[in-house]
Amino acid sequence: MDPFVSELLPGSLDWGTEVIVVHPRNFEAVQEAVLALRDHATVLLNFSGLPPEQMQRAVDFMAGAAFALDGQQERLGERVFLFAPHFVQLRRDDPAS
């Protein structure tokens, strides 16, 4: 069974079609973001609401989860990160080129 063929999974969302934006205020919200990534959603995390030491812990936790799930990550800003499943293509324009 090919999990990427939506006809085989009636009533479900296509894998990778959901992007979840999270502004975590505590570590528990980051754990929920890991579950979303595990369920094949792309997760955009804005850590501006966390103190720097909690932010670093949260980023490390998400990065470890992404690695374990064969996902990928991209830093988009000072406190903004994108985590995506392995089958999502991430491209970033390089202003230097």
Tab-separated table of C-alpha atoms in Angstrom:
chain	number	residue	atom	x	y	z
A	1	MET	CA	0.000	0.000	0.000
A	2	ASP	CA	1.427	3.373	-1.034
A	3	PRO	CA	0.816	5.869	1.807
A	4	PHE	CA	1.155	8.781	-0.631
A	5	VAL	CA	-1.944	7.819	-2.598
A	6	SER	CA	-4.897	9.534	-0.935
A	7	GLU	CA	-7.496	7.240	-2.535
A	8	LEU	CA	-6.227	4.460	-0.289
A	9	LEU	CA	-6.977	6.535	2.801
A	10	PRO	CA	-10.562	7.745	2.355
A	11	GLY	CA	-11.562	10.654	4.540
A	12	SER	CA	-7.993	11.546	5.496
A	13	LEU	CA	-5.879	14.533	4.570
A	14	ASP	CA	-3.134	14.073	2.028
A	15	TRP	CA	0.215	13.691	3.742
A	16	GLY	CA	2.202	16.869	3.963
A	17	THR	CA	-0.638	19.219	3.022
A	18	GLU	CA	-0.935	20.776	6.461
A	19	VAL	CA	1.244	23.563	7.851
A	20	ILE	CA	0.869	24.268	11.547
A	21	VAL	CA	2.027	27.599	12.984
A	22	VAL	CA	2.850	27.458	16.699
A	23	HIS	CA	3.797	30.227	19.124
A	24	PRO	CA	4.749	28.098	22.138
A	25	ARG	CA	4.497	29.697	25.579
A	26	ASN	CA	5.713	26.553	27.362
A	27	PHE	CA	7.538	23.315	26.658
A	28	GLU	CA	4.301	21.287	26.478
A	29	ALA	CA	3.323	23.187	23.320
A	30	VAL	CA	6.594	22.066	21.737
A	31	GLN	CA	5.741	18.462	22.553
A	32	GLU	CA	2.466	18.944	20.660
A	33	ALA	CA	4.454	20.287	17.712
A	34	VAL	CA	6.527	17.088	17.696
A	35	LEU	CA	3.317	15.055	17.493
A	36	ALA	CA	2.181	17.143	14.525
A	37	LEU	CA	5.523	16.536	12.776
A	38	ARG	CA	5.191	12.833	13.523
A	39	ASP	CA	1.770	12.971	11.849
A	40	HIS	CA	3.428	14.412	8.704
A	41	ALA	CA	2.517	18.076	9.153
A	42	THR	CA	4.992	20.856	8.460
A	43	VAL	CA	5.476	22.898	11.638
A	44	LEU	CA	6.465	26.563	11.791
A	45	LEU	CA	7.581	27.509	15.302
A	46	ASN	CA	7.914	31.099	16.491
A	47	PHE	CA	9.773	31.004	19.806
A	48	SER	CA	9.484	34.739	20.552
A	49	GLY	CA	7.330	33.950	23.603
A	50	LEU	CA	9.957	31.776	25.316
A	51	PRO	CA	12.979	32.886	27.339
A	52	PRO	CA	16.302	32.189	25.529
A	53	GLU	CA	17.244	29.164	27.667
A	54	GLN	CA	13.826	27.546	27.146
A	55	MET	CA	13.972	28.353	23.453
A	56	GLN	CA	17.295	26.537	23.086
A	57	ARG	CA	15.893	23.489	24.887
A	58	ALA	CA	12.792	23.543	22.674
A	59	VAL	CA	14.808	23.884	19.459
A	60	ASP	CA	17.077	21.015	20.512
A	61	PHE	CA	14.034	18.872	21.308
A	62	MET	CA	12.388	19.595	17.947
A	63	ALA	CA	15.657	19.056	16.075
A	64	GLY	CA	16.095	15.681	17.748
A	65	ALA	CA	12.551	14.706	16.880
A	66	ALA	CA	13.011	15.818	13.272
A	67	PHE	CA	16.197	13.757	13.038
A	68	ALA	CA	14.514	10.687	14.565
A	69	LEU	CA	11.571	11.045	12.171
A	70	ASP	CA	13.876	11.535	9.164
A	71	GLY	CA	12.580	15.098	8.901
A	72	GLN	CA	14.336	18.352	8.162
A	73	GLN	CA	14.693	21.776	9.673
A	74	GLU	CA	15.389	25.303	8.551
A	75	ARG	CA	16.042	28.413	10.600
A	76	LEU	CA	13.977	31.227	9.107
A	77	GLY	CA	14.780	33.970	11.579
A	78	GLU	CA	16.294	34.767	14.942
A	79	ARG	CA	13.549	32.857	16.799
A	80	VAL	CA	11.602	31.215	13.961
A	81	PHE	CA	12.165	27.641	12.755
A	82	LEU	CA	10.520	25.383	10.206
A	83	PHE	CA	10.370	21.609	10.672
A	84	ALA	CA	9.088	19.417	7.849
A	85	PRO	CA	8.651	15.727	7.050
A	86	HIS	CA	11.241	14.137	4.782
A	87	PHE	CA	9.040	14.234	1.677
A	88	VAL	CA	8.489	18.019	1.755
A	89	GLN	CA	10.888	19.930	-0.479
A	90	LEU	CA	12.375	22.938	1.291
A	91	ARG	CA	13.942	25.592	-0.911
A	92	ARG	CA	15.280	28.885	0.268
A	93	ASP	CA	16.241	31.769	-1.985
A	94	ASP	CA	19.828	32.792	-1.391
A	95	PRO	CA	20.021	36.602	-1.664
A	96	ALA	CA	23.782	36.341	-2.333
A	97	SER	CA	23.296	34.526	-5.640
